[in-house]
Amino acid sequence: SGIVRETSDRIVAGKGDDLQKVHAIFEWIVENTYRNAATRGCGIGDIAAMLKSGNLGGKCADLNALFVGLVRSQGIPARDVYGLRVMPSHFGYKSLGAGSDIVTKAQHCRSEVYLSNFGWVPMDPADVRKVVLEEPPGKLALDDPKVVAARKALFGGWEGNWFAYNTAHDVKLPGHDGPSLPFLMYPQAVTAAGMLDCLDPDSFRYTIRSAEIAV
């Protein structure tokens, strides 16, 4: 029930098995949402508010959360996966990789869907919209070859230049009496004055670096 289920019912109307339903929802996200560069951090993932307002813009924690929510509303297991990009893309996408070894602002939320014949399958419709907005020269059309290739690759695959932290929601920080976090993807710090702004690393004073090592 509710707007999420009502929306997903419209999207999957006439579709047969779970794979067809998930693909229809993936395509709907790509066609109907947009990446909003003004969104702080990776977004907050309030999908009911997005659907009620009709404003389907945001970043990865919004767009992939909407994808996950729509899939779950059809009774298909799905989850957000929170992590960090740590390397440039080897697939030729400037927008889908770390730009340097400083990855302080390279957080990224991906998604997975459980399909009975395959297990947990990686998917990332939000990154398709990132390619549309950010891949040079920018503001690409959906039929641009770079977008078409990303759209195909990110239904069932991820590039390995990213690693996952967790799949948790409503995270309660140890020793902190404040409200739960919707997800844990950024460093968090609490002082006597309260919780610091995790989306402002310059005043928070944290830096994240990545390095490739030989094994």
PDB file of C-alpha atoms in Angstrom:
ATOM      1  CA  SER A   1       0.000   0.000   0.000  1.00  0.00           C
ATOM      2  CA  GLY A   2       1.041   3.639  -0.230  1.00  0.00           C
ATOM      3  CA  ILE A   3       2.537   5.750  -2.958  1.00  0.00           C
ATOM      4  CA  VAL A   4       5.646   3.577  -3.376  1.00  0.00           C
ATOM      5  CA  ARG A   5       3.611   0.435  -4.105  1.00  0.00           C
ATOM      6  CA  GLU A   6       1.145   2.344  -6.266  1.00  0.00           C
ATOM      7  CA  THR A   7       4.020   3.715  -8.338  1.00  0.00           C
ATOM      8  CA  SER A   8       5.736   0.361  -8.729  1.00  0.00           C
ATOM      9  CA  ASP A   9       2.461  -1.327  -9.706  1.00  0.00           C
ATOM     10  CA  ARG A  10       2.132   1.105 -12.602  1.00  0.00           C
ATOM     11  CA  ILE A  11       5.740   0.565 -13.655  1.00  0.00           C
ATOM     12  CA  VAL A  12       5.601  -3.244 -13.705  1.00  0.00           C
ATOM     13  CA  ALA A  13       2.105  -3.597 -15.180  1.00  0.00           C
ATOM     14  CA  GLY A  14       2.142  -6.412 -17.713  1.00  0.00           C
ATOM     15  CA  LYS A  15       5.573  -7.692 -16.680  1.00  0.00           C
ATOM     16  CA  GLY A  16       6.013 -11.372 -15.874  1.00  0.00           C
ATOM     17  CA  ASP A  17       8.837 -12.599 -13.667  1.00  0.00           C
ATOM     18  CA  ASP A  18      10.978 -10.764 -11.134  1.00  0.00           C
ATOM     19  CA  LEU A  19      13.754 -10.043 -13.634  1.00  0.00           C
ATOM     20  CA  GLN A  20      11.334  -8.304 -15.981  1.00  0.00           C
ATOM     21  CA  LYS A  21       9.857  -6.289 -13.127  1.00  0.00           C
ATOM     22  CA  VAL A  22      13.261  -5.206 -11.823  1.00  0.00           C
ATOM     23  CA  HIS A  23      14.410  -4.235 -15.313  1.00  0.00           C
ATOM     24  CA  ALA A  24      11.261  -2.157 -15.817  1.00  0.00           C
ATOM     25  CA  ILE A  25      11.893  -0.313 -12.541  1.00  0.00           C
ATOM     26  CA  PHE A  26      15.567   0.227 -13.437  1.00  0.00           C
ATOM     27  CA  GLU A  27      14.558   1.696 -16.798  1.00  0.00           C
ATOM     28  CA  TRP A  28      11.911   3.887 -15.149  1.00  0.00           C
ATOM     29  CA  ILE A  29      14.516   5.330 -12.763  1.00  0.00           C
ATOM     30  CA  VAL A  30      16.851   6.114 -15.663  1.00  0.00           C
ATOM     31  CA  GLU A  31      14.060   7.692 -17.718  1.00  0.00           C
ATOM     32  CA  ASN A  32      12.274   9.680 -15.005  1.00  0.00           C
ATOM     33  CA  THR A  33      14.783  10.816 -12.384  1.00  0.00           C
ATOM     34  CA  TYR A  34      17.713  13.203 -12.632  1.00  0.00           C
ATOM     35  CA  ARG A  35      20.928  13.874 -10.775  1.00  0.00           C
ATOM     36  CA  ASN A  36      20.729  17.193  -8.940  1.00  0.00           C
ATOM     37  CA  ALA A  37      24.192  18.685  -8.498  1.00  0.00           C
ATOM     38  CA  ALA A  38      22.886  20.977  -5.742  1.00  0.00           C
ATOM     39  CA  THR A  39      21.944  18.073  -3.444  1.00  0.00           C
ATOM     40  CA  ARG A  40      24.220  17.954  -0.389  1.00  0.00           C
ATOM     41  CA  GLY A  41      26.372  14.874  -0.013  1.00  0.00           C
ATOM     42  CA  CYS A  42      24.686  11.864  -1.573  1.00  0.00           C
ATOM     43  CA  GLY A  43      21.151  12.842  -0.547  1.00  0.00           C
ATOM     44  CA  ILE A  44      18.936  11.530   2.260  1.00  0.00           C
ATOM     45  CA  GLY A  45      16.810   8.906   0.531  1.00  0.00           C
ATOM     46  CA  ASP A  46      13.329  10.146   1.479  1.00  0.00           C
ATOM     47  CA  ILE A  47      11.600   8.342  -1.362  1.00  0.00           C
ATOM     48  CA  ALA A  48       8.020   8.922  -0.203  1.00  0.00           C
ATOM     49  CA  ALA A  49       8.649  12.670  -0.219  1.00  0.00           C
ATOM     50  CA  MET A  50      10.176  12.428  -3.697  1.00  0.00           C
ATOM     51  CA  LEU A  51       7.146  10.629  -5.098  1.00  0.00           C
ATOM     52  CA  LYS A  52       4.597  12.816  -3.316  1.00  0.00           C
ATOM     53  CA  SER A  53       6.261  16.033  -4.477  1.00  0.00           C
ATOM     54  CA  GLY A  54       6.982  14.795  -7.983  1.00  0.00           C
ATOM     55  CA  ASN A  55      10.543  16.079  -7.597  1.00  0.00           C
ATOM     56  CA  LEU A  56      12.597  13.069  -8.627  1.00  0.00           C
ATOM     57  CA  GLY A  57      15.977  14.782  -8.476  1.00  0.00           C
ATOM     58  CA  GLY A  58      18.796  13.931  -6.116  1.00  0.00           C
ATOM     59  CA  LYS A  59      21.995  11.969  -5.875  1.00  0.00           C
ATOM     60  CA  CYS A  60      22.848   8.311  -5.423  1.00  0.00           C
ATOM     61  CA  ALA A  61      21.334   7.819  -1.949  1.00  0.00           C
ATOM     62  CA  ASP A  62      18.095   9.288  -3.320  1.00  0.00           C
ATOM     63  CA  LEU A  63      17.879   7.692  -6.760  1.00  0.00           C
ATOM     64  CA  ASN A  64      19.121   4.239  -5.803  1.00  0.00           C
ATOM     65  CA  ALA A  65      17.012   4.336  -2.636  1.00  0.00           C
ATOM     66  CA  LEU A  66      13.992   5.000  -4.836  1.00  0.00           C
ATOM     67  CA  PHE A  67      14.972   2.062  -7.034  1.00  0.00           C
ATOM     68  CA  VAL A  68      15.369  -0.210  -3.999  1.00  0.00           C
ATOM     69  CA  GLY A  69      12.090   0.939  -2.470  1.00  0.00           C
ATOM     70  CA  LEU A  70      10.128   0.359  -5.666  1.00  0.00           C
ATOM     71  CA  VAL A  71      11.645  -3.108  -6.089  1.00  0.00           C
ATOM     72  CA  ARG A  72      10.951  -4.058  -2.466  1.00  0.00           C
ATOM     73  CA  SER A  73       7.355  -2.923  -2.771  1.00  0.00           C
ATOM     74  CA  GLN A  74       6.919  -5.710  -5.334  1.00  0.00           C
ATOM     75  CA  GLY A  75       8.086  -8.276  -2.784  1.00  0.00           C
ATOM     76  CA  ILE A  76      11.533  -8.622  -4.349  1.00  0.00           C
ATOM     77  CA  PRO A  77      14.503  -8.376  -1.935  1.00  0.00           C
ATOM     78  CA  ALA A  78      16.724  -5.355  -2.592  1.00  0.00           C
ATOM     79  CA  ARG A  79      19.168  -3.260  -0.581  1.00  0.00           C
ATOM     80  CA  ASP A  80      21.241  -0.109  -0.653  1.00  0.00           C
ATOM     81  CA  VAL A  81      25.001  -0.640  -0.424  1.00  0.00           C
ATOM     82  CA  TYR A  82      26.995   2.283   0.984  1.00  0.00           C
ATOM     83  CA  GLY A  83      30.652   2.727   0.106  1.00  0.00           C
ATOM     84  CA  LEU A  84      33.448   4.763  -1.454  1.00  0.00           C
ATOM     85  CA  ARG A  85      35.032   5.167  -4.887  1.00  0.00           C
ATOM     86  CA  VAL A  86      38.776   4.671  -4.520  1.00  0.00           C
ATOM     87  CA  MET A  87      40.187   4.478  -8.068  1.00  0.00           C
ATOM     88  CA  PRO A  88      39.626   6.031 -11.491  1.00  0.00           C
ATOM     89  CA  SER A  89      37.288   4.184 -13.829  1.00  0.00           C
ATOM     90  CA  HIS A  90      39.062   1.793 -16.192  1.00  0.00           C
ATOM     91  CA  PHE A  91      35.985   1.729 -18.423  1.00  0.00           C
ATOM     92  CA  GLY A  92      36.595   5.233 -19.712  1.00  0.00           C
ATOM     93  CA  TYR A  93      34.141   7.172 -17.529  1.00  0.00           C
ATOM     94  CA  LYS A  94      35.657  10.230 -15.891  1.00  0.00           C
ATOM     95  CA  SER A  95      32.464  10.736 -13.872  1.00  0.00           C
ATOM     96  CA  LEU A  96      32.450   7.219 -12.390  1.00  0.00           C
ATOM     97  CA  GLY A  97      35.844   7.145 -10.725  1.00  0.00           C
ATOM     98  CA  ALA A  98      37.986   8.867  -8.144  1.00  0.00           C
ATOM     99  CA  GLY A  99      39.769  11.882  -9.592  1.00  0.00           C
ATOM    100  CA  SER A 100      42.850  11.567  -7.367  1.00  0.00           C
ATOM    101  CA  ASP A 101      44.112   9.735  -4.296  1.00  0.00           C
ATOM    102  CA  ILE A 102      42.096  12.180  -2.158  1.00  0.00           C
ATOM    103  CA  VAL A 103      38.690  10.487  -1.951  1.00  0.00           C
ATOM    104  CA  THR A 104      37.228  12.515   0.915  1.00  0.00           C
ATOM    105  CA  LYS A 105      34.124  13.329  -1.138  1.00  0.00           C
ATOM    106  CA  ALA A 106      33.964  10.130  -3.212  1.00  0.00           C
ATOM    107  CA  GLN A 107      31.198   8.407  -1.236  1.00  0.00           C
ATOM    108  CA  HIS A 108      28.725   6.470  -3.364  1.00  0.00           C
ATOM    109  CA  CYS A 109      25.640   4.367  -2.719  1.00  0.00           C
ATOM    110  CA  ARG A 110      24.941   1.438  -5.016  1.00  0.00           C
ATOM    111  CA  SER A 111      22.176  -1.169  -4.935  1.00  0.00           C
ATOM    112  CA  GLU A 112      21.649  -4.908  -5.126  1.00  0.00           C
ATOM    113  CA  VAL A 113      18.593  -6.999  -5.970  1.00  0.00           C
ATOM    114  CA  TYR A 114      18.115 -10.649  -5.057  1.00  0.00           C
ATOM    115  CA  LEU A 115      16.992 -12.731  -8.029  1.00  0.00           C
ATOM    116  CA  SER A 116      16.310 -16.404  -7.363  1.00  0.00           C
ATOM    117  CA  ASN A 117      18.276 -17.695 -10.349  1.00  0.00           C
ATOM    118  CA  PHE A 118      21.303 -15.479  -9.714  1.00  0.00           C
ATOM    119  CA  GLY A 119      21.557 -14.423  -6.055  1.00  0.00           C
ATOM    120  CA  TRP A 120      22.414 -10.815  -5.165  1.00  0.00           C
ATOM    121  CA  VAL A 121      22.797  -8.880  -8.414  1.00  0.00           C
ATOM    122  CA  PRO A 122      24.544  -5.462  -8.523  1.00  0.00           C
ATOM    123  CA  MET A 123      22.687  -2.547 -10.095  1.00  0.00           C
ATOM    124  CA  ASP A 124      23.250   1.206 -10.212  1.00  0.00           C
ATOM    125  CA  PRO A 125      20.689   3.324 -12.069  1.00  0.00           C
ATOM    126  CA  ALA A 126      21.883   6.432 -10.204  1.00  0.00           C
ATOM    127  CA  ASP A 127      25.266   6.214 -11.913  1.00  0.00           C
ATOM    128  CA  VAL A 128      23.555   6.193 -15.305  1.00  0.00           C
ATOM    129  CA  ARG A 129      22.100   9.583 -14.390  1.00  0.00           C
ATOM    130  CA  LYS A 130      25.536  10.682 -13.176  1.00  0.00           C
ATOM    131  CA  VAL A 131      26.948   9.881 -16.613  1.00  0.00           C
ATOM    132  CA  VAL A 132      24.139  11.926 -18.185  1.00  0.00           C
ATOM    133  CA  LEU A 133      24.918  14.994 -16.083  1.00  0.00           C
ATOM    134  CA  GLU A 134      28.674  14.853 -15.553  1.00  0.00           C
ATOM    135  CA  GLU A 135      30.414  12.799 -18.227  1.00  0.00           C
ATOM    136  CA  PRO A 136      32.265  15.240 -20.532  1.00  0.00           C
ATOM    137  CA  PRO A 137      31.126  17.345 -22.245  1.00  0.00           C
ATOM    138  CA  GLY A 138      28.184  17.169 -19.805  1.00  0.00           C
ATOM    139  CA  LYS A 139      24.388  16.981 -20.001  1.00  0.00           C
ATOM    140  CA  LEU A 140      24.431  14.037 -22.375  1.00  0.00           C
ATOM    141  CA  ALA A 141      21.282  12.728 -24.035  1.00  0.00           C
ATOM    142  CA  LEU A 142      19.921   9.328 -23.048  1.00  0.00           C
ATOM    143  CA  ASP A 143      20.760   8.043 -26.528  1.00  0.00           C
ATOM    144  CA  ASP A 144      24.392   9.159 -26.298  1.00  0.00           C
ATOM    145  CA  PRO A 145      26.627   6.079 -26.752  1.00  0.00           C
ATOM    146  CA  LYS A 146      28.285   6.641 -23.357  1.00  0.00           C
ATOM    147  CA  VAL A 147      24.911   6.675 -21.612  1.00  0.00           C
ATOM    148  CA  VAL A 148      23.622   3.685 -23.562  1.00  0.00           C
ATOM    149  CA  ALA A 149      26.724   1.683 -22.599  1.00  0.00           C
ATOM    150  CA  ALA A 150      26.475   2.655 -18.922  1.00  0.00           C
ATOM    151  CA  ARG A 151      22.764   1.861 -18.878  1.00  0.00           C
ATOM    152  CA  LYS A 152      23.473  -1.640 -20.157  1.00  0.00           C
ATOM    153  CA  ALA A 153      26.498  -2.311 -17.938  1.00  0.00           C
ATOM    154  CA  LEU A 154      24.977  -1.064 -14.678  1.00  0.00           C
ATOM    155  CA  PHE A 155      21.985  -3.388 -14.861  1.00  0.00           C
ATOM    156  CA  GLY A 156      23.708  -6.437 -13.427  1.00  0.00           C
ATOM    157  CA  GLY A 157      27.224  -5.102 -12.908  1.00  0.00           C
ATOM    158  CA  TRP A 158      29.484  -2.701 -11.026  1.00  0.00           C
ATOM    159  CA  GLU A 159      33.027  -1.575 -11.719  1.00  0.00           C
ATOM    160  CA  GLY A 160      35.486  -2.668  -9.045  1.00  0.00           C
ATOM    161  CA  ASN A 161      36.925   0.794  -8.335  1.00  0.00           C
ATOM    162  CA  TRP A 162      34.620   1.114  -5.303  1.00  0.00           C
ATOM    163  CA  PHE A 163      34.261  -0.795  -2.071  1.00  0.00           C
ATOM    164  CA  ALA A 164      31.312  -1.292   0.239  1.00  0.00           C
ATOM    165  CA  TYR A 165      31.072  -0.242   3.878  1.00  0.00           C
ATOM    166  CA  ASN A 166      27.672  -1.660   4.804  1.00  0.00           C
ATOM    167  CA  THR A 167      24.005  -2.091   3.914  1.00  0.00           C
ATOM    168  CA  ALA A 168      22.650  -0.705   7.197  1.00  0.00           C
ATOM    169  CA  HIS A 169      19.769   1.722   7.710  1.00  0.00           C
ATOM    170  CA  ASP A 170      18.710   3.640  10.841  1.00  0.00           C
ATOM    171  CA  VAL A 171      22.172   3.379  12.374  1.00  0.00           C
ATOM    172  CA  LYS A 172      22.521   4.120  16.087  1.00  0.00           C
ATOM    173  CA  LEU A 173      26.034   5.359  16.896  1.00  0.00           C
ATOM    174  CA  PRO A 174      27.607   3.711  19.970  1.00  0.00           C
ATOM    175  CA  GLY A 175      27.600   5.995  23.004  1.00  0.00           C
ATOM    176  CA  HIS A 176      25.462   8.630  21.289  1.00  0.00           C
ATOM    177  CA  ASP A 177      21.969   9.464  22.519  1.00  0.00           C
ATOM    178  CA  GLY A 178      20.999  11.452  19.441  1.00  0.00           C
ATOM    179  CA  PRO A 179      18.770  10.304  16.612  1.00  0.00           C
ATOM    180  CA  SER A 180      19.705   7.369  14.413  1.00  0.00           C
ATOM    181  CA  LEU A 181      21.450   8.058  11.116  1.00  0.00           C
ATOM    182  CA  PRO A 182      19.523   7.082   7.973  1.00  0.00           C
ATOM    183  CA  PHE A 183      22.736   5.383   6.778  1.00  0.00           C
ATOM    184  CA  LEU A 184      26.458   5.371   7.598  1.00  0.00           C
ATOM    185  CA  MET A 185      28.675   6.402   4.699  1.00  0.00           C
ATOM    186  CA  TYR A 186      30.555   9.441   6.040  1.00  0.00           C
ATOM    187  CA  PRO A 187      32.853   9.866   9.054  1.00  0.00           C
ATOM    188  CA  GLN A 188      30.810  10.926  12.077  1.00  0.00           C
ATOM    189  CA  ALA A 189      31.977  12.867  15.133  1.00  0.00           C
ATOM    190  CA  VAL A 190      30.205  14.085  18.252  1.00  0.00           C
ATOM    191  CA  THR A 191      31.505  16.762  20.626  1.00  0.00           C
ATOM    192  CA  ALA A 192      30.085  18.280  23.783  1.00  0.00           C
ATOM    193  CA  ALA A 193      28.308  20.756  21.520  1.00  0.00           C
ATOM    194  CA  GLY A 194      26.651  18.019  19.488  1.00  0.00           C
ATOM    195  CA  MET A 195      27.187  16.186  16.210  1.00  0.00           C
ATOM    196  CA  LEU A 196      29.471  17.777  13.635  1.00  0.00           C
ATOM    197  CA  ASP A 197      28.396  18.221  10.025  1.00  0.00           C
ATOM    198  CA  CYS A 198      29.704  15.122   8.264  1.00  0.00           C
ATOM    199  CA  LEU A 199      29.151  16.755   4.867  1.00  0.00           C
ATOM    200  CA  ASP A 200      31.574  19.592   5.602  1.00  0.00           C
ATOM    201  CA  PRO A 201      35.004  17.913   5.774  1.00  0.00           C
ATOM    202  CA  ASP A 202      36.868  21.225   5.588  1.00  0.00           C
ATOM    203  CA  SER A 203      35.521  22.348   8.958  1.00  0.00           C
ATOM    204  CA  PHE A 204      35.213  18.811  10.278  1.00  0.00           C
ATOM    205  CA  ARG A 205      38.914  18.239   9.474  1.00  0.00           C
ATOM    206  CA  TYR A 206      38.966  14.809   7.948  1.00  0.00           C
ATOM    207  CA  THR A 207      40.672  13.550   4.803  1.00  0.00           C
ATOM    208  CA  ILE A 208      40.342  10.142   3.158  1.00  0.00           C
ATOM    209  CA  ARG A 209      43.103   8.876   0.878  1.00  0.00           C
ATOM    210  CA  SER A 210      43.323   5.764  -1.268  1.00  0.00           C
ATOM    211  CA  ALA A 211      46.371   3.928  -2.563  1.00  0.00           C
ATOM    212  CA  GLU A 212      46.825   0.891  -4.772  1.00  0.00           C
ATOM    213  CA  ILE A 213      49.058  -1.817  -3.309  1.00  0.00           C
ATOM    214  CA  ALA A 214      50.653  -4.882  -4.844  1.00  0.00           C
ATOM    215  CA  VAL A 215      49.525  -8.242  -3.480  1.00  0.00           C
TER     216      VAL A 215
END
